[in-house]
Each structure stands twice: as structure tokens, then as C-alpha cells.
Coordinates of C-alpha atoms and ligand atoms in Angstrom, one line a residue:
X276 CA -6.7 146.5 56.5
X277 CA -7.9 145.0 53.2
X278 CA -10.7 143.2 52.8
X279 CA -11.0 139.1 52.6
X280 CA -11.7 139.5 48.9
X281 CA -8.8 141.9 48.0
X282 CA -6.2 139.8 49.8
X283 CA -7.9 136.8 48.3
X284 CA -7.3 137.8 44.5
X285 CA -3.4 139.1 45.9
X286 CA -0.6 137.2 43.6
X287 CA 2.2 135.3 44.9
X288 CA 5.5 136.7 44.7
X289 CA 4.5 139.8 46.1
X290 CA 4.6 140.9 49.7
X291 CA 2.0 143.5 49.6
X292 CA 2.6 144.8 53.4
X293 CA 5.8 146.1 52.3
X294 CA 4.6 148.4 50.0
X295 CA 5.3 151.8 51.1
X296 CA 2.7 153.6 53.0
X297 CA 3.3 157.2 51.1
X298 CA 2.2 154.8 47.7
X299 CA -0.7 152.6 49.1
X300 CA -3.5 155.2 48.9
X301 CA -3.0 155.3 45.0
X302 CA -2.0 151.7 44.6
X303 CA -4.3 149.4 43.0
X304 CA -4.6 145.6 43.5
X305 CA -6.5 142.7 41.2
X306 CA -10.0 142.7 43.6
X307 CA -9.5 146.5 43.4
X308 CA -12.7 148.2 41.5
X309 CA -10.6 149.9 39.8
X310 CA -8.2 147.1 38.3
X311 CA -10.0 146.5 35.5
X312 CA -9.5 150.1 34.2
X313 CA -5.7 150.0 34.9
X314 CA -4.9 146.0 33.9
X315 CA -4.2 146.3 30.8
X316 CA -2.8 148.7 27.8
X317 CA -4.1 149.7 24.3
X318 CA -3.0 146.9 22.9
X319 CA -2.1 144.5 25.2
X320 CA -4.1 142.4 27.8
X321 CA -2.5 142.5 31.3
X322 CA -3.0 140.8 34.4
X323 CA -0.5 142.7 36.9
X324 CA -0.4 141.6 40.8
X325 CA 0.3 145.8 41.6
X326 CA -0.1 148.7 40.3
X327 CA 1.7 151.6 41.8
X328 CA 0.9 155.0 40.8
X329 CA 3.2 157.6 42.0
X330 CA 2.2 161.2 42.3
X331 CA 5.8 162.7 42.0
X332 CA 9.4 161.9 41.5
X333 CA 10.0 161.0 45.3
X334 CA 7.3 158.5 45.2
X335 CA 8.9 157.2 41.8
X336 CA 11.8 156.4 43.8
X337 CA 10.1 154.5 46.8
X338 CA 8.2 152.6 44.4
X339 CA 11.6 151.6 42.4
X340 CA 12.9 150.8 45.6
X341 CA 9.8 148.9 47.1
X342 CA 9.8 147.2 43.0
X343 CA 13.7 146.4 43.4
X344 CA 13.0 144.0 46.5
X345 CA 10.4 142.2 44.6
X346 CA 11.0 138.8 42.6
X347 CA 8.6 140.0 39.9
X348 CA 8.8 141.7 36.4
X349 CA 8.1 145.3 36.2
X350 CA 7.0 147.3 33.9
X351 CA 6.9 151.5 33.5
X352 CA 4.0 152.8 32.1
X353 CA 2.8 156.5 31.6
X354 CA -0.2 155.9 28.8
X355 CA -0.7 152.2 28.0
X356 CA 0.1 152.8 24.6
X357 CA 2.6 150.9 24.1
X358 CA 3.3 148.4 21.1
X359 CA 6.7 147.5 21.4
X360 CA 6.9 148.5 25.2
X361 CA 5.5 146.0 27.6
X362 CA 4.0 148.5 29.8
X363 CA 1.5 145.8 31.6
X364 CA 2.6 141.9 32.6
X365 CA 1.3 139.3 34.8
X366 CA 1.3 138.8 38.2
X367 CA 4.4 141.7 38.2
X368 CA 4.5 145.5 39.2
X369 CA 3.6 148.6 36.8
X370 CA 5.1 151.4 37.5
X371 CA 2.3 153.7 36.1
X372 CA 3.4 157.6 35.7
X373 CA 0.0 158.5 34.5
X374 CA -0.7 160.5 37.8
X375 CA 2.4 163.3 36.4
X376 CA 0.3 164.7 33.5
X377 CA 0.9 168.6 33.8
X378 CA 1.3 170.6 31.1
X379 CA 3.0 174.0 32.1
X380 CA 4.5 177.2 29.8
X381 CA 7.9 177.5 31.1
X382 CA 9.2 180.6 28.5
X383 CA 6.8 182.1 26.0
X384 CA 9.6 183.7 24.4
X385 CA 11.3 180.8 23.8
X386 CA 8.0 178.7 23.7
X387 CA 9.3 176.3 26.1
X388 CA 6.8 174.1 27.4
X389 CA 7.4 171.4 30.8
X390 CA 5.3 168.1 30.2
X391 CA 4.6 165.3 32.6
X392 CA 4.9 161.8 31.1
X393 CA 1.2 161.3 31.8
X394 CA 0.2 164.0 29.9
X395 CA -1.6 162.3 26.1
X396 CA -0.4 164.4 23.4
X397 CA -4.0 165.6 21.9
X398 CA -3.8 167.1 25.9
X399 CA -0.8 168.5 24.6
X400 CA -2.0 169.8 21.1
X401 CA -4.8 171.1 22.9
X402 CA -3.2 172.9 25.7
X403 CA -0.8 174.5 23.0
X404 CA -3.4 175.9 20.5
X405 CA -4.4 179.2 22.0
X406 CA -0.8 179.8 22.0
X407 CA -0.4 179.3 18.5
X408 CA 2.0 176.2 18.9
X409 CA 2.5 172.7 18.4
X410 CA 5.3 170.3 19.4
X411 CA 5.5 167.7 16.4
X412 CA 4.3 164.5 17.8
X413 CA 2.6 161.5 16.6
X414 CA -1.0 160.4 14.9
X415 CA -2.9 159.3 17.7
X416 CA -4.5 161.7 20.5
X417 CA -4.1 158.6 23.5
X418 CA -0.6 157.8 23.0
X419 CA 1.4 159.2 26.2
X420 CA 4.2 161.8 26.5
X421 CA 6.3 159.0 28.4
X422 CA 6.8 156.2 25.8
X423 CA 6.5 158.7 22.9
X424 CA 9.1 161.0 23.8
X425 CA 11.7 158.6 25.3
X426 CA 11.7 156.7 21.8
X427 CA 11.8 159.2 18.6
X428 CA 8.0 160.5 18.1
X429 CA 7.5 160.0 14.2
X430 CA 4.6 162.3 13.6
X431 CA 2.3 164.7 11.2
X432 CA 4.8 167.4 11.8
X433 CA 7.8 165.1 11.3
X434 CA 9.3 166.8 7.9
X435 CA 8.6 170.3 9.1
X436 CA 9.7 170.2 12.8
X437 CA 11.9 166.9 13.0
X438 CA 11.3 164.1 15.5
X439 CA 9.7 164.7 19.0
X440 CA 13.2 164.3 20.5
X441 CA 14.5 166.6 18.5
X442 CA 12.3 169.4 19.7
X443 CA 13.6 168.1 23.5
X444 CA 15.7 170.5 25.3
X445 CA 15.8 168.7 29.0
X446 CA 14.3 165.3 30.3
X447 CA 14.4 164.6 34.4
X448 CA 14.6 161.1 35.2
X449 CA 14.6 158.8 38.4
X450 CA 17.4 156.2 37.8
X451 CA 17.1 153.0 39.1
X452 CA 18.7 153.6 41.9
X453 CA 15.5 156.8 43.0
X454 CA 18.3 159.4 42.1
X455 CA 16.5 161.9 40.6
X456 CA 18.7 163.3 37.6
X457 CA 18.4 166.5 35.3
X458 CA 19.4 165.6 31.4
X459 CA 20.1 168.3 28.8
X460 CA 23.7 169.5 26.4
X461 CA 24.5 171.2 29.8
X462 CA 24.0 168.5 32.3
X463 CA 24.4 165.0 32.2
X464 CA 25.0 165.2 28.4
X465 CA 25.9 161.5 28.1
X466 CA 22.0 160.6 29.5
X467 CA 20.5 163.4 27.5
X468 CA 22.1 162.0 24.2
X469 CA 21.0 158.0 25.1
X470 CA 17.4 159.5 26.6
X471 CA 16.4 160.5 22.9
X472 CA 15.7 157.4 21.2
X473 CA 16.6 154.9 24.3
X474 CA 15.2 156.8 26.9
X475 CA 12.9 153.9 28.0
X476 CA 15.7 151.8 28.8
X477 CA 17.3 154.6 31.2
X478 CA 14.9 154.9 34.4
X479 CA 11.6 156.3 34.4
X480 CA 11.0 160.6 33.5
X481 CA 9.2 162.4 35.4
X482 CA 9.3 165.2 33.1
X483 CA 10.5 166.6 29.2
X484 CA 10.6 170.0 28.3
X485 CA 10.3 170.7 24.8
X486 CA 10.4 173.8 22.4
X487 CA 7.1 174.3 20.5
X488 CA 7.2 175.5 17.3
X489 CA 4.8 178.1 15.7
X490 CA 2.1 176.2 14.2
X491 CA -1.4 177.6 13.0
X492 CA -4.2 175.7 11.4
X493 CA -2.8 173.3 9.3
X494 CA -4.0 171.7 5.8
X495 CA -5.3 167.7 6.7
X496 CA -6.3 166.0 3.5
X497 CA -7.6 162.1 3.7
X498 CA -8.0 160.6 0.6
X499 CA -8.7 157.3 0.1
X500 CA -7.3 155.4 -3.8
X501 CA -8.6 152.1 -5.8
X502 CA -4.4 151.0 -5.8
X503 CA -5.2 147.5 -7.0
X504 CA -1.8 148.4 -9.0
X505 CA 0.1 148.2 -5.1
X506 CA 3.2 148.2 -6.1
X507 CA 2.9 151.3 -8.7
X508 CA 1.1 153.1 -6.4
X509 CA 3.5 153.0 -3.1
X510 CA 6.3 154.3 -5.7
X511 CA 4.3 157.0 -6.9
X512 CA 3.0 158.0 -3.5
X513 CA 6.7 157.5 -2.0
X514 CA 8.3 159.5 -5.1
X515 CA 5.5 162.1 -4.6
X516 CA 6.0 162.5 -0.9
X517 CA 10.0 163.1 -2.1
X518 CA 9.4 165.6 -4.4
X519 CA 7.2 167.8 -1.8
X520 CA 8.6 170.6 0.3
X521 CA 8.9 169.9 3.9
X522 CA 5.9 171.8 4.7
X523 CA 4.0 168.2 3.6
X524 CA 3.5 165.1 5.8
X525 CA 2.0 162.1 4.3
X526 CA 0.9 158.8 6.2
X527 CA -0.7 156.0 3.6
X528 CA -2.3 152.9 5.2
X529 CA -3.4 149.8 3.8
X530 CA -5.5 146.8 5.1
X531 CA -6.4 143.7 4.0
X532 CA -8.1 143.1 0.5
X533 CA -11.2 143.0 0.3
X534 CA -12.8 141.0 -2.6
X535 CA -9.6 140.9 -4.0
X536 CA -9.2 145.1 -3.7
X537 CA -6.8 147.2 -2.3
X538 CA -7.6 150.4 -1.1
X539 CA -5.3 153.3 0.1
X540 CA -6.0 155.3 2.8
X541 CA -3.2 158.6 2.8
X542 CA -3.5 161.2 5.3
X543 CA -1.5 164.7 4.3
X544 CA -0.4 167.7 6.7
X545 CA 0.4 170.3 5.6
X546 CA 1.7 172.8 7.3
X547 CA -0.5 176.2 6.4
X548 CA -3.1 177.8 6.6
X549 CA -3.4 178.8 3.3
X550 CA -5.7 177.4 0.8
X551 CA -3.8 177.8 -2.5
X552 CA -0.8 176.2 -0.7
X553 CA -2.4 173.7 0.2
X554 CA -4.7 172.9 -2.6
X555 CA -1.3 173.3 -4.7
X556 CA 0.7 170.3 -2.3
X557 CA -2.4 168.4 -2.7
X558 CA -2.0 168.4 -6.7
X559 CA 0.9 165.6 -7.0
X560 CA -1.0 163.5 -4.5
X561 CA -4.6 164.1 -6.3
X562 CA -3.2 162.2 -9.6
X563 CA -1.6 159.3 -7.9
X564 CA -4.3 156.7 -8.8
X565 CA -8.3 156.4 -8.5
X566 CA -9.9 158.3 -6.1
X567 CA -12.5 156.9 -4.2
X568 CA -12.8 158.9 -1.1
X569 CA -11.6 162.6 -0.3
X570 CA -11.8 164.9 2.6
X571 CA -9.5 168.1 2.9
X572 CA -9.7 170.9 5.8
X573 CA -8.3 173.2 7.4
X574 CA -7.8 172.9 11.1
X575 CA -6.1 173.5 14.0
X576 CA -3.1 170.7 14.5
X577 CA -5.0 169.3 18.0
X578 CA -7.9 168.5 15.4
X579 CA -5.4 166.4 13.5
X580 CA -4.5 164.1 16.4
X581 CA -7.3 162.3 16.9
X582 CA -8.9 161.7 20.3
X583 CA -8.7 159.0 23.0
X584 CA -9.7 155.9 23.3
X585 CA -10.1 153.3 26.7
X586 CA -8.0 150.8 27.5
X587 CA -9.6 147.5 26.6
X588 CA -6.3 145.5 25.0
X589 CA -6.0 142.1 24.5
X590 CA -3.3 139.6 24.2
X591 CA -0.3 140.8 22.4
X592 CA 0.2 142.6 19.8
X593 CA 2.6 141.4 16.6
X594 CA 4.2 144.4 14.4
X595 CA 7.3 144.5 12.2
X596 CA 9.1 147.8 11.8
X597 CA 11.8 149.2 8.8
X598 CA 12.8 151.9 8.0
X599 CA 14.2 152.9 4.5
X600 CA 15.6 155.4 2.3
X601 CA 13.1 154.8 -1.2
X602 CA 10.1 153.1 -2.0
X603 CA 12.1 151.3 -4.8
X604 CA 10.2 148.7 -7.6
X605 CA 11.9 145.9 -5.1
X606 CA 10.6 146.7 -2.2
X607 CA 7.0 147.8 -3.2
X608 CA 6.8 144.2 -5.3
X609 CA 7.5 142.7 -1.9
X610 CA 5.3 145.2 0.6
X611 CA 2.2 144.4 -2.4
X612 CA 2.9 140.7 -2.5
X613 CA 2.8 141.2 1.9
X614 CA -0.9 143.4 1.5
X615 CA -2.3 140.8 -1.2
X616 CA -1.7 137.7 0.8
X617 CA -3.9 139.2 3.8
X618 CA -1.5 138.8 6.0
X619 CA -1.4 142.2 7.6
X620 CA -4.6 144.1 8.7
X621 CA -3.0 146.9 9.1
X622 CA -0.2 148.7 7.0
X623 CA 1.7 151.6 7.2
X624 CA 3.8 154.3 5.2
X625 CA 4.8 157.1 7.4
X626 CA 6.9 159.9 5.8
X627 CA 10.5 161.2 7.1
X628 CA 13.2 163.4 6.0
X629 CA 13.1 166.9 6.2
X630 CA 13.9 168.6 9.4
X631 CA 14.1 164.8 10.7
X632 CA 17.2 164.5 8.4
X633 CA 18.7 167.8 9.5
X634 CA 19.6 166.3 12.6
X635 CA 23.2 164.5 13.1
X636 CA 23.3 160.8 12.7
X637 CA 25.2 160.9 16.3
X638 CA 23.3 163.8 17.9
X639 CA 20.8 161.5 19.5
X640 CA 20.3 157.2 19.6
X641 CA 17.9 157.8 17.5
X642 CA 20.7 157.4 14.6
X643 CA 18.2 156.3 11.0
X644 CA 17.8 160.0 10.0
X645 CA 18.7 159.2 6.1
X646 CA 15.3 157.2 6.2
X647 CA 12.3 158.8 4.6
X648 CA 10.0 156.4 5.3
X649 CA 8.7 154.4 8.2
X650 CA 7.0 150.8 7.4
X651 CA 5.1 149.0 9.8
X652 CA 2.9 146.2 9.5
X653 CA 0.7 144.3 11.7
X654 CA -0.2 141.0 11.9
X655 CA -2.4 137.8 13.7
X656 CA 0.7 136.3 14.5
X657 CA 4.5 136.9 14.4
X658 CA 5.2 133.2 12.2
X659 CA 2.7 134.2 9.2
X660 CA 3.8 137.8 8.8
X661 CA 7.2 137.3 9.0
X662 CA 7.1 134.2 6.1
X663 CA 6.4 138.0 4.0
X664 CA 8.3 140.3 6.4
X665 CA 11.7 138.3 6.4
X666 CA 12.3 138.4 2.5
X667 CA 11.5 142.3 3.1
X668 CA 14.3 143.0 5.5
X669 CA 17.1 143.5 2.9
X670 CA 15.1 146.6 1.9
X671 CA 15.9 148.2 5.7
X672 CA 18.4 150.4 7.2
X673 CA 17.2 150.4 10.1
X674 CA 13.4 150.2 12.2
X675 CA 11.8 152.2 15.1
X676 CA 11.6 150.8 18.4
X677 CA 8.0 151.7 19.1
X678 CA 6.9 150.0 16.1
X679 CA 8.1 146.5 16.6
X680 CA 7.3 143.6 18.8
X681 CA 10.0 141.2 18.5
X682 CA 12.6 141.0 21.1
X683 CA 15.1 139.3 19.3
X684 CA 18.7 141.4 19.8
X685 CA 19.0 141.5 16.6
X686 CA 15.9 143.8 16.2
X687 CA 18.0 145.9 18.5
X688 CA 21.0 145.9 16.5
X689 CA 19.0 147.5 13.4
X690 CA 17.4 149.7 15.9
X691 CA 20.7 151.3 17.1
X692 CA 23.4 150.5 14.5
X693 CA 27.0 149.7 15.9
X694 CA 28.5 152.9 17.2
X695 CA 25.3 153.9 18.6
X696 CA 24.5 150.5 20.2
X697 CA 28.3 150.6 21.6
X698 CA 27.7 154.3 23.0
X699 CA 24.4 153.6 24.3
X700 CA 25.4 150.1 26.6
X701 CA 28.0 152.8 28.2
X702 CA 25.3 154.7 29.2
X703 CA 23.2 151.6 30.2
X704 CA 25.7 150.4 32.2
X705 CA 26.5 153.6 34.2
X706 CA 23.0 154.7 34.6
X707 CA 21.6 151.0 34.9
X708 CA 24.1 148.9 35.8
X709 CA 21.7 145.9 37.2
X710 CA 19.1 146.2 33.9
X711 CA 16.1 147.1 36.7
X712 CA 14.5 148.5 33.1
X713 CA 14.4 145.7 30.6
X714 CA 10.8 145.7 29.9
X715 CA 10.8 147.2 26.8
X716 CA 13.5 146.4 24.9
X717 CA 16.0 144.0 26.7
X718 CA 19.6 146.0 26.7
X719 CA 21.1 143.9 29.0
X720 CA 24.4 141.1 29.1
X721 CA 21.8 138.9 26.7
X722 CA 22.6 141.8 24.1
X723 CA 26.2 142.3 24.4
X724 CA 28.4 140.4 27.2
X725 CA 29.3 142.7 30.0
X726 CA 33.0 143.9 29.1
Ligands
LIG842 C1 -2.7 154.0 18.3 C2 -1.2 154.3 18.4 C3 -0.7 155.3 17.6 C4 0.7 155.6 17.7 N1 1.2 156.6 16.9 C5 2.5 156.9 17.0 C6 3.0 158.0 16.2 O1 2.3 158.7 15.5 N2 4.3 158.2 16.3 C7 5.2 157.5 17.1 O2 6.4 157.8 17.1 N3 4.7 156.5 17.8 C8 3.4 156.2 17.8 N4 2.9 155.1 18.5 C9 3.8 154.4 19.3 C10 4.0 155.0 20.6 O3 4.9 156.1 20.5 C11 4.7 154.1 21.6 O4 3.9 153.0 21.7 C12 4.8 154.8 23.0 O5 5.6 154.0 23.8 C13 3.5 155.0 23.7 O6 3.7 155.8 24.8 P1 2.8 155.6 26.1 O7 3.3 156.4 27.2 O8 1.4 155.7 25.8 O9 3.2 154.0 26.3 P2 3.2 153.1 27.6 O10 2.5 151.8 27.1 O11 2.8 153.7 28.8 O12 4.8 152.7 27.6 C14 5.4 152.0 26.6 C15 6.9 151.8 27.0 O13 7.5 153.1 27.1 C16 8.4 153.1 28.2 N5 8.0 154.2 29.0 C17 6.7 154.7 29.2 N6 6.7 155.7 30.1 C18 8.0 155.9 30.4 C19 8.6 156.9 31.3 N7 7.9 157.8 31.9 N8 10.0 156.8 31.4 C20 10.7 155.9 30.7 N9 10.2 155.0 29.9 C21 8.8 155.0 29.8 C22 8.4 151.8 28.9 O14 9.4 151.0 28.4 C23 7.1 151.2 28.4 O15 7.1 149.8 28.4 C24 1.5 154.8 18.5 C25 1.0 153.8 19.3 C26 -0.4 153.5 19.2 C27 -1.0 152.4 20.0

């Protein structure tokens, strides 16, 4: 029996003796000791009435079922990384997967690797090393398998070895319904298509099973430019990026001005081991400007995604996302006038293309793969950045998911343009027919009527 204090700090709306006995032992309640380390996510302040932490795909399904009786939002969490996803929320119930983090060689041969949603991907680039692998990821060490690989997974590796979805060969899901379901070309090929890019809007996996490719050390170079010329330098970094073999991954970051200067942060990968490869990749980048700060070594790809972080989030966060073919003299005039009006703390230029446009348009719901760049940008609040973000939207084809806050439908339409959006309700509707998983991105009858 709980204590007076736990049932004191219960929310209403839930009926807590219901929950399912297999689940209770790992469940964790607001006047829990442990709440506050499970409340929130990385960037986003939470204030749940139940978390429910299953320890394998059976209890996934009793807590969708237990979740399903429940007048309350819920929310599916494997990380807490989340920026678009809503993987914490008040007063509801978070489904957190965190519990199914193994990371298992299924197939050296065919360096297949089984990984639980849990499962951070610098646990990942880790685990993989002393194989002499990686699977092309993201940035960030934290960020979880789950959300990552259910949405696209634009990464360091992204030019050489494509998209994290790309490198997917078989998901396992729980549908809303607790049918556990097996997703690859040979089964279920419908889910398997929609569960690379729109995965998060499917049920909850349990597990992915990816192909590693060969990776060694790798070539990271961080160096930092004076571009008080914005503009000319996001076309010469963006034309540079271009004219570099695929071997070359380059992320460029700017924050606010600071005394009226603009610096650049860019962070390279290259994919080699060998100096005078990398020193000769490096050249085109080295002349782009003023350099104020450089750091280049050679390490192993785990030491490129950098470590973990806690959970201490707070409030919500606001990002925009686009994605585009060229950094053309429009757009940069409108992404410097954006960085110059210190709207956005935090601004980002991820590269694409490559192996990433190798893939079909059609081949996944991840459909933007003539982009070769990602933008994001993130701001105090959604009016302020978007008086600068809205005038930069003709620029777009199309934006990430993970990268953007607002829920408007629209957003979704750029997200997944027609044919894919069309394709992908299908699949929503025969795998979700009562939208149990809407706390992401909303792809239910507000989108697009019920037919
Ligand atoms: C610091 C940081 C760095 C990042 N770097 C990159 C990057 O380099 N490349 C990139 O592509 N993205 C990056 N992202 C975005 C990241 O991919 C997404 O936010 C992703 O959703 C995080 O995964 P998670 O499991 O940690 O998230 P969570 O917060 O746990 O989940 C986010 C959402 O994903 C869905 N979801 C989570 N788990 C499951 C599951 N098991 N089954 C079905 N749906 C699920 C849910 O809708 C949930 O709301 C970054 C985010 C942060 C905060």
C-alpha cells in the first residue's frame, strides 16, 4: 500500500489501483524519490501524474492497455530528448522505453546490430568501436535510439552512410492495440516504409536493427570564424560543403552577436583516418573567412558524439526547421538578417546529400532527400522568431520533424509532402485507427478528414 504522502501528491484523472500489477514495481509516481529524475526531458519541463516503465514488449502492451482506459494524454518516451516530440506532459502518462536499452551483434558478417530504443547512441558508438563500426547517427551522445531512429537521424556520418533510417533493416513495434508486430521489405512492408521517418506516430518500438558500416577513427575538425560578413560566409561554407566528396560532414552553428560579432562555430567529419586526407578536406574550409579558433583530431567516431547530459528541462522549447537544396544570396541575406537581430541563440547548418540523396524519394516518409542542408533555429519564443522565420520559409522544401516545435498541420504538410502524407494516413489509419499516438506530431482527422 502507498504511503499517505505518495497518494497525497496522486493527480486526478488517474485511477492508480488499476495500474497493472506486472508494471507497478517500476512505475514511478509525483511523491516518488525518484520523480524528479524521470519528470521531465532535455528540453522540456514535465509534470506527469505516471510514469510507466516497461521492461519488455509484453509489458508495453499492458501499459498501452492500462494508458488506453485513462482520460489523460500520453506520451512515449525512450531518452527525453525530444524537441519536437512531447515525450513528458502534465498530470498524463509516459510511456518511458528507457528500461529496453540492449545493444546486441546479431551477424558480424553482415554487421547487423539489434538495439533497444533505450539504448543513447554514444552507448551505441561505444559498444560498436572495438568492432570497427559505426551506424551514422546524430551529434549528441544523450539523444535516444527511440525518437532518433523512428524520425530520419541527420548526423556526422549523414553524406557518407545516409540517414539513420536508411541504415534500418527491421523495427518491432507494439501497435496500439499491444500487438507486437515485426517491420522490414519482407514483413509488414507498408509499416516498415511509414516507420522510417513517421515511425513515432505508429506505436511504440521495442527494437531496430540496423547495419553498421565500417568506420575507423575519423578526421573531427572544430573551427571557429570572425563571419561578421553572415551572409558571404553561409554561401561559401554551404558552396564548400558542395564541392566536398562525401567522405566530409560539416555542421556550422551560430549564436547570438555578441558586441555586434558573429562568430561561426563549424564542426567537420571526415571520414578517415588518414592525415593528408583529411588535412586536404580541411583546405576549402580553412580559407572560408577569419579564423579565430581551430582544433582538428583524429579519433574514434564514439569520441565525436559527445557525452550525456541529465535531465533538468524546462518549459518548452521553440525551434523552426527547413530544409533546402542551396545556401543561395536570398536565403543567407534572410538567415544573417535572423542571427543579427538576436533572435535566435542557437543556429544551425547541418550538411546532407550524399549517400542521404542516394536514397528514393518514396523508399521511406522521410521523402526531402534532394536537400543538402538542414536549418534549424532556436528561439525565446515562437512569436519573435517567426517575425524572421516566416519571410524565410519560401527558401524551404521541406523541414525535419525532430527539429521543429510547432504543431500547426501545415508544419506536417512540409514534413511529408503530398503523396507521402496521403501514403502515410493509410498506414496511420490501419495501424492506428483511434490516434492513441498523437503526442508528437498530431496525424489524426485534425490533419486530414477521415475519408
Ligand atoms: C541535444 C540534442 C541533439 C540532437 N541531435 C540530433 C542529431 O544529430 N540528429 C538528429 O536527427 N536529431 C537530433 N536531435 C533530435 C532527436 O533526434 C529527437 O529529438 C529524438 O526524438 C530524440 O530521441 P529520444 O529517444 O531521446 O527522445 P524522446 O524525448 O524520448 O522521444 C521524442 C519523441 O519520439 C517518439 N518516440 C520516442 N521513443 C519512441 C519509441 N520507442 N517508439 C515510437 N516513438 C518514440 C515520441 O513521439 C516522443 O515524443 C537532437 C536532440 C537534442 C536534444
Amino acid at each position: 500500500m502507498p504511503s499517505l504522502a505518495i497518494r497525497a501528491a496522486r493527480r486526478d484523472g488517474l485511477d492508480y489501483d488499476a495500474v497493472p500489477a506486472s508494471l507497478r514495481g517500476a512505475a514511478v509516481e509525483p511523491g516518488d524519490a525518484r520523480y524528479a529524475a524521470v519528470r521531465s526531458g532535455y528540453m522540456r519541463g514535465g509534470a506527469p501524474g505516471l510514469v510507466l516503465r516497461p521492461g519488455d514488449p509484453a509489458e508495453v502492451a499492458e501499459a498501452l492497455a492500462y494508458a488506453r482506459t485513462q482520460p489523460v494524454p500520453l506520451s512515449v518516451r525512450s531518452a527525453g530528448h525530444g524537441i519536437s516530440g512531447r515525450s513528458t506532459n502534465d498530470g498524463g502518462i509516459v510511456v518511458d522505453v528507457s528500461r529496453l536499452n540492449t545493444i546486441e551483434v546479431l551477424d558480424e558478417a553482415a554487421r547487423l546490430v539489434r538495439v533497444g530504443p533505450g539504448a543513447r547512441w554514444g552507448q551505441v558508438a561505444a559498444a560498436l568501436e572495438p568492432h570497427g563500426w559505426a551506424i551514422t547517427s546524430g551529434d549528441y551522445g544523450g539523444v535516444g535510439v527511440g525518437g532518433l531512429a523512428t524520425a530520419g537521424g541527420i548526423g556526422f556520418l549523414g553524406r557518407r552512410h545516409g540517414l539513420t533510417i536508411d541504415r534500418l533493416r527491421a523495427v518491432e513495434l507494439v501497435l496500439a492495440d499491444g500487438t507486437p508486430v515485426r517491420a522490414s521489405d519482407a514483413e509488414n512492408p507498408d509499416l516498415f516504409w511509414a516507420a522510417r521517418g513517421a515511425g513515432f506516430t505508429l506505436g511504440v518500438a521495442t527494437a531496430f536493427e540496423l547495419e553498421a558500416a565500417p568506420v575507423g577513427n575519423v578526421g573531427f575538425a572544430q573551427l571557429v570564424f570572425d563571419a561578421g560578413d553572415t551572409a558571404g560566409f553561409l554561401q561559401r561554407w554551404g558552396a564548400a560543403v558542395q564541392a566536398s566528396p562525401r567522405d566530409v560532414t560539416s555542421f556550422l552553428i551560430m549564436g547570438r552577436p555578441r558586441g555586434g560579432e558573429v562568430v561561426a562555430q563549424t564542426m567537420t567529419v571526415i571520414d578517415s583516418d588518414d592525415a593528408d586526407t583529411i588535412l586536404a578536406r580541411l583546405q576549402p574550409f580553412a580559407g572560408l573567412g577569419a579564423l579565430v579558433g581551430q582544433a582538428v583530431q583524429i579519433v574514434p567516431y564514439a569520441g565525436v558524439v559527445s557525452p550525456q547530459d541529465p535531465h533538468q528541462g524546462q518549459g518548452e522549447p521553440v525551434a523552426r526547421s527547413g530544409l533546402l537544396e542551396h545556401l543561395t544570396p536570398a536565403f543567407t541575406a534572410d538567415a544573417a538578417r535572423l542571427i543579427h537581430s538576436g533572435e535566435t541563440y542557437f543556429f544551425q547548418i547541418r550538411a546532407m546529400g550524399g549517400a542521404i540523396a542516394d536514397v528514393a524519394p518514396d523508399a521511406t516518409a522521410f521523402a526531402h532527400r534532394s536537400a543538402n542542408f538542414s536549418v534549424v533555429a532556436f528561439g525565446a519564443g515562437a512569436q519573435r522568431l517567426d517575425r524572421f522565420w516566416d519571410p524565410m520559409r519560401e527558401h524551404f522544401t521541406g523541414l525535419y520533424v525532430s527539429f521543429e516545435t510547432d504543431r500547426h498541420p501545415d508544419r506536417l504538410r512540409e514534413a511529408f509532402p503530398p503523396r507521402t502524407l496521403d501514403r502515410l494516413l493509410e498506414v496511420k489509419r490501419r495501424y492506428d485507427p483511434e490516434n492513441v499516438f498523437r503526442d508528437n506530431f498530431d496525424l489524426g482527422p485534425a490533419l486530414v478528414p477521415v475519408r
